[in-house]
Amino acid sequence: MLRHSLRRATRASSTSRALSTTTSHASAATASDEFDFVIVGGGSAGCVLANRLSADPSHRVLLVESGPSDVNKWDSWKIQMPAALTFNLADDKYNWFYYTEPQKHLDNRRLPWPRGRVLGGSSSLNAMVYVRGHANDYDDWQASGADGWSYADCLPYFRKAQTHELGPDAYRGGDGPLHVTRGSQKDQVLFQTFIDAGVQAGYPFTDDMNGYQQEGFGWMDMTIHAGSRWSAAAAYLRPAAARPNLTVVTDTLVRKVVFEGTRAVGIDAEHNRTKATTQFRAAKEVILSGGAINSPQLLMLSGVGDATHLRDVGVPVVHHLPAVGQNMEDHLDLYIQYACKKPITLHNATWKYPHNMVRIALEWLVNRTGLGASAHLESGGFIRSAPGKRQPDLQFHFLPGSLTGQLTPGAYHAFQAHCSPMRATSRGFVKLRSADPRAHPVIEPNYLATEQDRVDIRAGVRLTREIFEQRVFDEFRGDPVSPAQSVQSDAEIDAWVRQHTESAYHPSCTNRMGVGEDSVVDSQTRVHGLEHLRVVDASIMPNIVSGNLNGPTIMLAEKAADIILGHPALPKSTAPVYQPRNWETSQR
């Protein structure tokens, strides 16, 4: 909401509160340097791996990131200030700025797909909502062939990663690098009103969506610490930056993985500005952590993928692995909005009121407090859309303001719920557009290709409206804005969805983990049929989890680090998980 909050208030930001991440360009680490581990991608997973693998001083670790550092003299406030999050979604300095192919079932719209191109990756761009998903998601991973990735196996790594401001328990961590808090805007009455409306509608209250009971309405966890974004770079990379055995190279694009036969021995990289190329050798392993778009793209550029497709675009085939880039999953996001009868929304925090904006900016710059210190998605919920759903399949984020799908604030006081179906049945893909490593790949999420997905998203619209119509909203609720009150029938809702739904920016599963022909890596994160090559990021999720992906990706990398280092897995958790007794016959 504060996209332009500092443009008029300051031309620079003090970085005295943030440690500088030691970085270099490709020229600083020469081709004569050999490393034990070469990590491609400085996002959520890559930052975790760089920290954990370099903790042993005998390991020489190289992390290569295509984008710049997340800390710089002039505009790092755009990353560090939670309320400024939309800034980096709207330009390409820190963002790959991808777009999908025209979507057949969304009126042929091309949807924006921002992905982080900066240290911290998408954890430096996202809305800072920390959600782990449902326990059943991970048990489904185990059942699908990802041995050792059940909820009981994964929960200890969620706890290892985390320091929660409410303290440790059987679900929360107390001494991990990733600080998680409950938000700073509890005095905004609309957050509590949304929770109360969910309870009035017959859903439970949950005091921890990431603990015993995901289902219900309550307060969201956030990766915000001391008023600033707490990205993977802040949590993992900066504390490790001074280690002499860790080299971080920024502004450098990895063009391909270098193979000798079927063994990965290094990478071929090109500096963004000078176009100088360098090969970095890996004595032990090359690890791809570029995310659900860049990791399959890099595999294909390196000759690993469907052989026919690779030949069609002129890439020599190293290994035929047709599942690379397939099985893409994502969450859609609906912005369901009502006018607000009282002037208590974030509409006051727009440039219509410049004195407010200057005050907000200065308070954050000086104290890291106030409206600038929040992403303003502090309450939400998870519900089941119909009887027979064994776990929640709709997620809500509540925003006490007006925001369009183009990430611009509205012209009036309003509030909205972001409603996202969690488990679409449609599947998409990513493939090469050409053999040029700087060409954006073809991104085809294939949204709403099945009738079941259309049924689920209609239910999301109707159930969101029902929540907003609860009596606790009576003193605040004005007219419905989007969709309009006239949108009622299935056909009318479908037409509105086609015109207005956006991506929730959660691509995953394009190098899925498993044992079948539809998988790319095994349960040890090793690429099938190749040696000394792993993928560790959201692309290896066997199926998408029920919620935002940053927390699960960090967990995944924590667990993968133990696997790579040969450490024994943490002991399995025995913490219980809530399951509604009547889920087969009741929706709530």
Coordinates of C-alpha atoms in Angstrom, one line a residue:
M1 CA 0.0 0.0 0.0
L2 CA 3.0 2.3 0.5
R3 CA 4.4 1.7 -2.9
H4 CA 5.5 5.3 -3.3
S5 CA 5.9 6.0 0.4
L6 CA 9.5 7.1 0.3
R7 CA 9.9 8.6 -3.1
R8 CA 9.1 12.1 -1.9
A9 CA 10.4 11.6 1.6
T10 CA 13.9 10.6 0.9
R11 CA 16.2 9.6 -2.0
A12 CA 18.3 7.2 0.1
S13 CA 17.9 4.9 3.1
S14 CA 20.2 4.4 6.0
T15 CA 21.5 0.9 6.1
S16 CA 23.1 1.3 9.5
R17 CA 20.5 -1.2 10.9
A18 CA 21.4 -3.9 8.3
L19 CA 24.6 -5.9 8.0
S20 CA 26.1 -5.7 4.6
T21 CA 26.2 -9.0 2.7
T22 CA 29.7 -9.7 1.4
T23 CA 29.4 -10.0 -2.4
S24 CA 31.7 -10.0 -5.4
H25 CA 31.4 -10.2 -9.2
A26 CA 32.4 -13.2 -11.3
S27 CA 35.8 -11.6 -11.9
A28 CA 36.6 -11.7 -8.2
A29 CA 36.3 -15.5 -8.1
T30 CA 38.3 -16.8 -11.0
A31 CA 38.1 -20.0 -13.1
S32 CA 41.2 -21.2 -11.2
D33 CA 39.1 -21.3 -8.0
E34 CA 37.6 -24.7 -7.3
F35 CA 34.9 -25.1 -4.7
D36 CA 33.4 -28.1 -3.0
F37 CA 29.8 -27.0 -3.4
V38 CA 28.6 -24.6 -6.1
I39 CA 25.0 -23.3 -5.4
V40 CA 23.1 -21.6 -8.2
G41 CA 20.6 -19.1 -6.9
G42 CA 20.7 -17.0 -3.8
G43 CA 17.0 -17.2 -3.0
S44 CA 15.2 -18.8 0.0
A45 CA 16.8 -22.3 -0.5
G46 CA 20.2 -21.1 -1.7
C47 CA 20.7 -18.8 1.3
V48 CA 20.0 -21.7 3.7
L49 CA 22.4 -24.0 1.9
A50 CA 25.1 -21.4 1.7
N51 CA 24.9 -21.0 5.5
R52 CA 24.6 -24.6 6.5
L53 CA 27.2 -26.0 4.0
S54 CA 29.8 -23.4 4.9
A55 CA 29.4 -23.9 8.6
D56 CA 32.1 -26.6 8.2
P57 CA 35.3 -24.5 7.5
S58 CA 36.7 -27.3 5.4
H59 CA 33.9 -26.9 2.8
R60 CA 34.6 -24.3 0.1
V61 CA 31.2 -23.0 -0.9
L62 CA 30.3 -20.7 -3.8
L63 CA 26.8 -19.1 -4.1
V64 CA 26.0 -17.5 -7.5
E65 CA 23.1 -15.1 -7.8
S66 CA 21.9 -13.5 -11.1
G67 CA 20.6 -10.3 -9.3
P68 CA 22.2 -7.7 -7.0
S69 CA 22.7 -7.6 -3.3
D70 CA 19.6 -7.0 -1.2
V71 CA 21.4 -4.2 0.7
N72 CA 22.7 -1.1 -1.1
K73 CA 23.2 2.5 -0.4
W74 CA 20.3 4.0 -2.3
D75 CA 17.1 1.9 -2.4
S76 CA 17.4 -1.1 -0.2
W77 CA 14.5 0.4 1.8
K78 CA 12.2 -0.9 -1.0
I79 CA 13.1 -4.4 0.2
Q80 CA 13.5 -3.9 3.9
M81 CA 10.4 -1.8 4.5
P82 CA 7.5 -4.3 4.8
A83 CA 4.8 -1.9 3.5
A84 CA 6.8 -1.1 0.4
L85 CA 6.5 -4.7 -0.9
T86 CA 4.6 -3.7 -4.1
F87 CA 7.5 -1.6 -5.3
N88 CA 9.6 -4.6 -6.4
L89 CA 6.7 -6.4 -8.0
A90 CA 6.4 -3.6 -10.5
D91 CA 9.9 -3.3 -12.0
D92 CA 12.7 -5.5 -13.0
K93 CA 15.6 -4.4 -10.8
Y94 CA 15.1 -7.1 -8.3
N95 CA 12.5 -9.1 -10.2
W96 CA 12.7 -11.5 -13.2
F97 CA 9.4 -9.9 -14.3
Y98 CA 8.1 -13.0 -15.9
Y99 CA 4.7 -13.2 -17.6
T100 CA 2.7 -16.4 -18.4
E101 CA 1.5 -17.4 -21.8
P102 CA -2.0 -16.2 -22.6
Q103 CA -4.3 -18.2 -20.4
K104 CA -7.1 -19.9 -22.3
H105 CA -9.5 -20.1 -19.3
L106 CA -8.7 -16.5 -18.1
D107 CA -9.9 -14.6 -21.3
N108 CA -6.4 -15.1 -22.8
R109 CA -4.8 -12.8 -20.3
R110 CA -1.0 -13.0 -19.7
L111 CA -0.5 -12.9 -15.9
P112 CA 2.5 -11.3 -14.3
W113 CA 4.8 -13.7 -12.4
P114 CA 7.3 -11.7 -10.3
R115 CA 10.2 -13.9 -9.0
G116 CA 13.1 -12.6 -7.0
R117 CA 16.3 -11.8 -8.8
V118 CA 18.2 -10.5 -5.8
L119 CA 19.9 -12.0 -2.7
G120 CA 17.1 -13.5 -0.7
G121 CA 15.2 -14.3 -4.0
S122 CA 11.4 -14.1 -3.6
S123 CA 11.8 -13.9 0.2
S124 CA 13.0 -10.3 -0.6
L125 CA 9.9 -9.6 -2.7
N126 CA 7.0 -11.5 -1.1
A127 CA 4.3 -10.4 1.3
M128 CA 6.2 -11.9 4.3
V129 CA 3.3 -14.3 5.2
Y130 CA 4.7 -17.3 6.9
V131 CA 2.6 -20.5 6.4
R132 CA 3.8 -24.0 6.5
G133 CA 0.9 -25.8 4.9
H134 CA -1.2 -28.7 6.3
A135 CA 0.3 -31.8 7.9
N136 CA -1.5 -33.9 5.3
D137 CA 0.5 -32.2 2.5
Y138 CA 3.7 -33.7 3.7
D139 CA 2.2 -37.1 4.5
D140 CA 1.0 -37.1 0.8
W141 CA 4.6 -36.3 -0.2
Q142 CA 5.7 -39.4 1.6
A143 CA 3.0 -41.5 0.1
S144 CA 3.8 -40.4 -3.4
G145 CA 7.4 -41.6 -3.1
A146 CA 9.3 -38.8 -1.3
D147 CA 10.6 -41.1 1.4
G148 CA 11.5 -39.3 4.6
W149 CA 9.4 -36.2 3.8
S150 CA 6.3 -36.9 6.0
Y151 CA 5.0 -34.2 8.4
A152 CA 6.7 -36.0 11.3
D153 CA 10.0 -35.8 9.3
C154 CA 9.6 -32.2 8.2
L155 CA 8.2 -30.5 11.4
P156 CA 11.6 -30.7 13.2
Y157 CA 13.2 -28.8 10.4
F158 CA 10.5 -26.1 10.5
R159 CA 11.3 -25.8 14.2
K160 CA 15.1 -25.8 13.5
A161 CA 14.7 -22.9 11.1
Q162 CA 12.5 -20.7 13.3
T163 CA 12.6 -18.3 16.2
H164 CA 9.0 -17.4 17.0
E165 CA 8.3 -14.3 19.1
L166 CA 5.7 -16.3 21.1
G167 CA 8.4 -18.8 22.1
P168 CA 9.0 -22.5 21.4
D169 CA 6.6 -25.3 21.7
A170 CA 6.0 -28.6 20.0
Y171 CA 5.4 -26.8 16.7
R172 CA 7.3 -23.5 17.0
G173 CA 11.0 -23.0 17.1
G174 CA 12.9 -20.9 19.6
D175 CA 16.5 -20.5 18.4
G176 CA 16.5 -20.7 14.6
P177 CA 17.7 -18.0 12.1
L178 CA 14.3 -17.1 10.7
H179 CA 12.5 -14.7 13.0
V180 CA 8.7 -15.0 12.8
T181 CA 6.2 -12.5 14.4
R182 CA 2.5 -11.9 14.7
G183 CA 2.3 -8.5 13.2
S184 CA 2.3 -5.0 14.6
Q185 CA -1.1 -3.6 13.7
K186 CA -3.4 -5.2 16.3
D187 CA -5.1 -1.9 16.8
Q188 CA -6.6 -2.0 13.3
V189 CA -10.1 -3.1 14.2
L190 CA -10.8 -4.7 10.8
F191 CA -8.3 -7.5 11.3
Q192 CA -10.1 -8.7 14.4
T193 CA -13.4 -8.2 12.7
F194 CA -12.5 -10.5 9.9
I195 CA -11.5 -13.2 12.4
D196 CA -14.8 -12.7 14.3
A197 CA -16.8 -12.9 11.1
G198 CA -15.2 -16.3 10.3
V199 CA -16.2 -17.5 13.7
Q200 CA -19.7 -16.1 13.3
A201 CA -20.0 -18.0 10.0
G202 CA -19.4 -21.2 11.9
Y203 CA -15.7 -21.8 11.5
P204 CA -13.3 -22.4 14.4
F205 CA -10.8 -19.9 15.8
T206 CA -7.2 -21.2 15.6
D207 CA -4.5 -19.7 17.7
D208 CA -1.8 -21.0 15.5
M209 CA -2.3 -21.9 11.8
N210 CA 1.2 -23.4 11.7
G211 CA 0.7 -25.5 14.8
Y212 CA -1.9 -28.1 16.0
Q213 CA -4.8 -26.7 13.9
Q214 CA -4.5 -25.0 10.5
E215 CA -8.2 -24.9 10.0
G216 CA -10.1 -21.8 11.1
F217 CA -9.5 -18.0 11.4
G218 CA -6.8 -16.2 13.3
W219 CA -3.7 -14.2 13.2
M220 CA -1.1 -14.7 10.5
D221 CA 2.6 -15.3 11.2
M222 CA 5.0 -13.0 9.4
T223 CA 8.7 -13.0 8.5
I224 CA 9.1 -9.5 9.9
H225 CA 11.7 -8.7 12.6
A226 CA 12.2 -5.5 14.5
G227 CA 10.0 -3.7 11.9
S228 CA 11.9 -4.9 8.8
R229 CA 11.5 -7.7 6.3
W230 CA 13.3 -10.8 7.5
S231 CA 14.3 -12.5 4.3
A232 CA 16.4 -15.6 3.8
A233 CA 19.3 -13.3 3.1
A234 CA 18.8 -11.6 6.4
A235 CA 18.3 -14.8 8.3
Y236 CA 20.9 -17.0 6.8
L237 CA 23.3 -15.3 4.4
R238 CA 24.4 -12.2 6.4
P239 CA 25.4 -14.1 9.5
A240 CA 27.6 -16.3 7.3
A241 CA 29.0 -13.6 5.0
A242 CA 32.3 -13.2 6.8
R243 CA 33.3 -16.8 6.6
P244 CA 36.5 -17.1 4.5
N245 CA 35.2 -20.4 3.0
L246 CA 32.0 -18.8 1.6
T247 CA 32.1 -16.8 -1.7
V248 CA 29.0 -15.0 -2.8
V249 CA 29.0 -13.8 -6.4
T250 CA 26.2 -11.5 -7.5
D251 CA 25.0 -10.0 -10.9
T252 CA 26.1 -13.1 -12.7
L253 CA 23.9 -15.4 -14.8
V254 CA 24.6 -19.1 -14.9
R255 CA 24.4 -20.2 -18.5
K256 CA 24.6 -23.9 -18.0
V257 CA 25.9 -26.8 -15.8
V258 CA 29.1 -28.3 -17.1
F259 CA 29.2 -32.1 -17.4
E260 CA 31.9 -34.6 -18.0
G261 CA 29.8 -37.5 -19.2
T262 CA 26.9 -37.7 -16.8
R263 CA 28.8 -36.1 -13.9
A264 CA 28.3 -32.4 -13.1
V265 CA 31.7 -30.8 -12.6
G266 CA 30.9 -27.1 -12.5
I267 CA 29.0 -24.2 -14.1
D268 CA 29.4 -21.8 -17.0
A269 CA 28.6 -18.2 -15.8
E270 CA 28.4 -14.7 -17.4
H271 CA 28.6 -11.4 -15.7
N272 CA 25.5 -9.3 -16.4
R273 CA 27.3 -6.0 -17.2
T274 CA 30.6 -7.0 -18.7
K275 CA 29.4 -10.2 -20.4
A276 CA 32.7 -11.9 -19.3
T277 CA 32.3 -15.6 -18.9
T278 CA 33.8 -17.8 -16.3
Q279 CA 33.6 -21.5 -15.4
F280 CA 33.5 -22.5 -11.7
R281 CA 34.5 -26.0 -10.8
A282 CA 32.7 -28.1 -8.2
A283 CA 34.8 -30.8 -6.5
K284 CA 31.8 -32.3 -4.8
E285 CA 28.4 -31.1 -6.1
V286 CA 26.5 -28.6 -8.1
I287 CA 23.2 -27.6 -6.4
L288 CA 20.5 -25.8 -8.3
S289 CA 18.4 -23.5 -6.2
G290 CA 17.0 -21.1 -8.8
G291 CA 13.3 -21.8 -8.0
A292 CA 10.4 -23.4 -9.9
I293 CA 11.1 -21.4 -13.2
N294 CA 14.9 -21.0 -13.3
S295 CA 16.0 -24.4 -12.1
P296 CA 14.1 -26.4 -14.8
Q297 CA 15.2 -23.7 -17.3
L298 CA 18.8 -24.2 -16.3
L299 CA 18.5 -28.0 -16.5
M300 CA 17.2 -27.8 -20.0
L301 CA 19.8 -25.2 -21.1
S302 CA 22.4 -27.7 -19.8
G303 CA 21.0 -30.6 -21.9
V304 CA 18.8 -32.2 -19.2
G305 CA 15.1 -32.6 -20.1
D306 CA 12.9 -33.9 -22.9
A307 CA 15.3 -34.8 -25.7
T308 CA 12.8 -33.9 -28.5
H309 CA 12.2 -30.4 -27.0
L310 CA 16.0 -29.8 -26.4
R311 CA 16.8 -30.7 -30.0
D312 CA 13.9 -28.5 -31.3
V313 CA 15.5 -25.4 -29.6
G314 CA 19.1 -26.4 -30.5
V315 CA 20.4 -27.6 -27.1
P316 CA 22.7 -30.7 -27.2
V317 CA 21.2 -33.5 -25.1
V318 CA 23.1 -34.7 -22.1
H319 CA 20.4 -36.7 -20.5
H320 CA 16.8 -37.4 -21.5
L321 CA 14.6 -36.6 -18.5
P322 CA 11.2 -35.7 -19.8
A323 CA 9.7 -34.7 -16.4
V324 CA 11.9 -31.6 -16.2
G325 CA 9.6 -28.5 -16.3
Q326 CA 6.4 -30.5 -16.1
N327 CA 3.8 -30.9 -13.3
M328 CA 3.7 -27.2 -12.6
E329 CA 1.4 -26.1 -9.8
D330 CA 0.5 -22.7 -8.5
H331 CA -2.2 -21.0 -6.4
L332 CA -4.7 -18.5 -7.9
D333 CA -5.7 -15.4 -5.9
L334 CA -9.1 -13.6 -5.9
Y335 CA -9.4 -10.1 -4.6
I336 CA -13.0 -9.9 -3.1
Q337 CA -13.7 -6.3 -2.0
Y338 CA -16.3 -4.2 -0.2
A339 CA -16.5 -0.5 0.4
C340 CA -16.0 0.5 4.0
K341 CA -18.4 2.9 5.6
K342 CA -15.9 4.2 8.1
P343 CA -12.6 6.0 7.2
I344 CA -10.4 3.5 9.0
T345 CA -8.7 1.7 6.1
L346 CA -5.3 2.1 4.4
H347 CA -6.8 4.6 2.0
N348 CA -5.4 7.2 4.3
A349 CA -1.9 5.8 3.6
T350 CA -1.8 6.9 -0.1
W351 CA -0.4 9.9 -1.9
K352 CA -3.9 11.4 -1.8
Y353 CA -2.7 12.4 1.8
P354 CA 1.0 13.3 1.3
H355 CA 1.4 14.5 4.9
N356 CA 0.4 11.0 6.1
M357 CA 2.9 9.4 3.7
V358 CA 5.8 11.5 4.9
R359 CA 4.9 10.8 8.5
I360 CA 4.7 7.1 7.8
A361 CA 8.0 7.1 6.0
L362 CA 9.9 9.0 8.6
E363 CA 8.5 6.9 11.5
W364 CA 9.7 3.8 9.7
L365 CA 13.1 5.2 8.8
V366 CA 13.8 6.4 12.4
N367 CA 12.1 3.8 14.5
R368 CA 11.1 0.9 12.2
T369 CA 7.5 1.3 13.6
G370 CA 4.1 2.4 12.4
L371 CA 2.3 1.5 9.2
G372 CA 5.5 1.1 7.3
A373 CA 6.5 -1.8 9.5
S374 CA 3.6 -4.1 8.4
A375 CA 2.7 -5.9 5.2
H376 CA -1.0 -5.4 6.3
L377 CA -2.0 -9.0 5.8
E378 CA -2.1 -9.8 9.5
S379 CA -5.3 -11.9 9.8
G380 CA -6.7 -14.7 7.7
G381 CA -7.9 -18.2 7.7
F382 CA -8.2 -21.7 6.2
I383 CA -11.5 -23.5 5.5
R384 CA -12.8 -26.5 3.6
S385 CA -14.9 -25.5 0.6
A386 CA -17.3 -28.5 0.7
P387 CA -18.1 -31.7 2.7
G388 CA -15.7 -34.5 1.9
K389 CA -12.6 -32.3 1.9
R390 CA -10.3 -33.8 4.6
Q391 CA -8.3 -30.6 5.1
P392 CA -8.7 -26.9 4.3
D393 CA -8.6 -26.1 0.6
L394 CA -9.3 -22.3 0.7
Q395 CA -6.9 -19.8 2.2
F396 CA -7.7 -16.2 3.1
H397 CA -5.5 -13.1 3.6
F398 CA -7.4 -10.1 4.9
L399 CA -6.3 -6.6 3.8
P400 CA -7.8 -3.5 5.4
G401 CA -7.5 -1.5 2.2
S402 CA -8.2 -1.4 -1.5
L403 CA -5.7 -3.0 -4.0
T404 CA -6.3 -4.1 -7.5
G405 CA -4.8 -7.0 -9.4
Q406 CA -2.3 -4.4 -10.9
L407 CA -1.1 -3.7 -7.3
T408 CA -2.4 -0.1 -7.3
P409 CA -4.4 1.3 -4.4
G410 CA -8.1 2.1 -5.0
A411 CA -9.6 5.6 -4.8
Y412 CA -11.8 5.1 -1.7
H413 CA -12.1 3.4 1.6
A414 CA -12.5 -0.4 1.2
F415 CA -11.4 -3.7 2.5
Q416 CA -10.8 -7.0 0.8
A417 CA -10.1 -10.7 1.3
H418 CA -7.6 -12.5 -0.9
C419 CA -9.1 -16.0 -1.4
S420 CA -6.9 -18.7 -2.9
P421 CA -7.9 -22.3 -3.7
M422 CA -5.1 -24.5 -2.4
R423 CA -5.1 -27.7 -4.5
A424 CA -5.9 -27.1 -8.1
T425 CA -6.1 -30.2 -10.4
S426 CA -4.8 -28.4 -13.5
R427 CA -1.1 -28.8 -14.3
G428 CA 1.2 -26.6 -16.3
F429 CA 4.7 -26.6 -17.6
V430 CA 7.8 -24.4 -18.2
K431 CA 10.0 -25.0 -21.3
L432 CA 12.7 -23.2 -23.2
R433 CA 11.7 -20.5 -25.7
S434 CA 15.2 -20.7 -27.2
A435 CA 18.7 -21.8 -26.4
D436 CA 19.6 -18.2 -25.2
P437 CA 20.0 -18.4 -21.4
R438 CA 18.8 -14.7 -21.1
A439 CA 15.5 -15.4 -22.9
H440 CA 12.6 -15.8 -20.6
P441 CA 11.2 -19.3 -20.8
V442 CA 7.7 -20.3 -21.8
I443 CA 5.5 -20.3 -18.7
E444 CA 2.2 -22.1 -19.1
P445 CA 0.4 -22.7 -15.8
N446 CA -2.8 -23.8 -17.6
Y447 CA -5.1 -22.3 -14.9
L448 CA -8.6 -23.5 -14.5
A449 CA -8.3 -26.2 -17.1
T450 CA -10.5 -28.6 -15.2
E451 CA -14.2 -28.3 -14.1
Q452 CA -13.2 -29.2 -10.5
D453 CA -10.9 -26.1 -10.3
R454 CA -13.8 -23.9 -11.6
V455 CA -16.1 -25.5 -9.0
D456 CA -13.6 -24.8 -6.2
I457 CA -13.0 -21.2 -7.2
R458 CA -16.8 -20.4 -7.4
A459 CA -17.1 -21.8 -3.9
G460 CA -14.3 -19.5 -2.8
V461 CA -16.2 -16.4 -4.1
R462 CA -19.5 -17.4 -2.4
L463 CA -18.0 -18.4 0.9
T464 CA -16.0 -15.2 1.0
R465 CA -19.1 -13.2 0.5
E466 CA -20.9 -15.1 3.2
I467 CA -18.1 -14.2 5.7
F468 CA -18.3 -10.5 4.8
E469 CA -22.1 -10.6 5.3
Q470 CA -21.8 -11.6 9.0
R471 CA -23.3 -9.1 11.4
V472 CA -19.9 -8.2 12.9
F473 CA -19.2 -6.4 9.7
D474 CA -22.5 -4.5 9.6
E475 CA -21.0 -1.2 11.0
F476 CA -18.2 -1.3 8.4
R477 CA -19.5 -3.0 5.3
G478 CA -20.6 -0.9 2.4
D479 CA -21.6 -2.0 -1.0
P480 CA -19.8 -4.9 -2.7
V481 CA -17.2 -3.5 -5.1
S482 CA -15.7 -6.6 -6.8
P483 CA -17.5 -8.7 -7.7
A484 CA -20.5 -6.5 -7.9
Q485 CA -23.7 -7.6 -6.2
S486 CA -25.2 -8.5 -9.6
V487 CA -22.6 -11.3 -10.1
Q488 CA -24.5 -14.3 -8.8
S489 CA -24.9 -17.2 -11.2
D490 CA -22.2 -19.8 -12.0
A491 CA -21.8 -18.2 -15.4
E492 CA -21.5 -14.7 -14.0
I493 CA -19.0 -15.7 -11.3
D494 CA -17.0 -17.6 -14.0
A495 CA -16.9 -14.5 -16.2
W496 CA -15.7 -12.3 -13.2
V497 CA -13.0 -14.9 -12.3
R498 CA -11.7 -15.0 -15.8
Q499 CA -11.3 -11.3 -15.9
H500 CA -10.0 -10.7 -12.4
T501 CA -8.1 -13.6 -10.8
E502 CA -4.3 -13.3 -10.5
S503 CA -1.5 -15.6 -9.6
A504 CA -0.6 -15.9 -5.9
Y505 CA 3.0 -16.2 -7.0
H506 CA 3.5 -19.8 -5.7
P507 CA 5.0 -21.8 -8.7
S508 CA 6.3 -25.2 -7.7
C509 CA 6.7 -28.9 -8.6
T510 CA 8.5 -28.4 -11.9
N511 CA 11.3 -30.8 -10.9
R512 CA 9.2 -32.9 -8.6
M513 CA 10.6 -35.3 -6.1
G514 CA 9.7 -39.0 -6.4
V515 CA 10.4 -42.4 -7.9
G516 CA 8.2 -42.5 -11.1
E517 CA 8.7 -41.2 -14.6
D518 CA 7.0 -38.0 -13.6
S519 CA 9.8 -37.1 -11.2
V520 CA 13.2 -35.4 -11.6
V521 CA 14.9 -35.9 -8.3
D522 CA 14.9 -38.6 -5.7
S523 CA 14.2 -38.2 -2.0
Q524 CA 17.8 -37.3 -1.5
T525 CA 17.3 -34.3 -3.9
R526 CA 19.7 -35.9 -6.5
V527 CA 18.8 -35.6 -10.2
H528 CA 17.8 -39.0 -11.7
G529 CA 20.4 -40.5 -13.9
L530 CA 23.2 -37.9 -13.2
E531 CA 26.0 -37.7 -10.7
H532 CA 26.9 -34.8 -8.3
L533 CA 23.9 -32.7 -9.3
R534 CA 21.0 -31.8 -7.0
V535 CA 18.0 -29.5 -7.0
V536 CA 16.9 -27.9 -3.8
D537 CA 14.0 -25.4 -4.0
A538 CA 10.3 -25.3 -4.5
S539 CA 10.5 -27.0 -7.8
I540 CA 11.1 -30.3 -6.2
M541 CA 7.9 -30.3 -4.1
P542 CA 6.0 -33.4 -5.1
N543 CA 2.8 -31.4 -4.9
I544 CA 2.1 -27.9 -3.8
V545 CA 1.4 -27.3 -0.1
S546 CA -1.6 -25.6 1.4
G547 CA -0.3 -22.1 1.9
N548 CA 2.5 -19.7 1.0
L549 CA 5.7 -21.3 -0.1
N550 CA 8.6 -19.4 1.5
G551 CA 8.4 -21.2 4.9
P552 CA 8.2 -24.7 3.3
T553 CA 11.1 -23.9 0.9
I554 CA 13.3 -22.9 3.8
M555 CA 12.4 -26.1 5.7
L556 CA 13.1 -28.1 2.6
A557 CA 16.6 -26.6 2.3
E558 CA 17.3 -27.1 6.0
K559 CA 16.5 -30.8 5.6
A560 CA 18.4 -31.1 2.3
A561 CA 21.5 -29.6 4.0
D562 CA 21.6 -32.4 6.4
I563 CA 21.1 -34.9 3.6
I564 CA 24.0 -33.3 1.6
L565 CA 26.3 -33.2 4.6
G566 CA 25.5 -36.8 5.5
H567 CA 24.1 -35.8 8.9
P568 CA 21.5 -38.0 10.5
A569 CA 18.0 -36.7 10.1
L570 CA 16.5 -34.9 13.1
P571 CA 14.3 -37.2 15.3
K572 CA 10.7 -37.4 14.0
S573 CA 8.1 -35.3 15.7
T574 CA 5.2 -36.9 17.6
A575 CA 3.2 -33.7 17.8
P576 CA -0.6 -34.3 17.2
V577 CA -2.5 -32.7 14.3
Y578 CA -6.2 -31.6 14.4
Q579 CA -8.6 -33.5 12.1
P580 CA -12.3 -32.5 12.2
R581 CA -14.5 -35.5 13.1
N582 CA -17.2 -34.8 10.6
W583 CA -15.2 -33.8 7.6
E584 CA -16.8 -36.3 5.3
T585 CA -20.3 -35.0 5.9
S586 CA -19.9 -31.3 7.0
Q587 CA -18.2 -28.3 5.4
R588 CA -17.6 -26.6 8.8

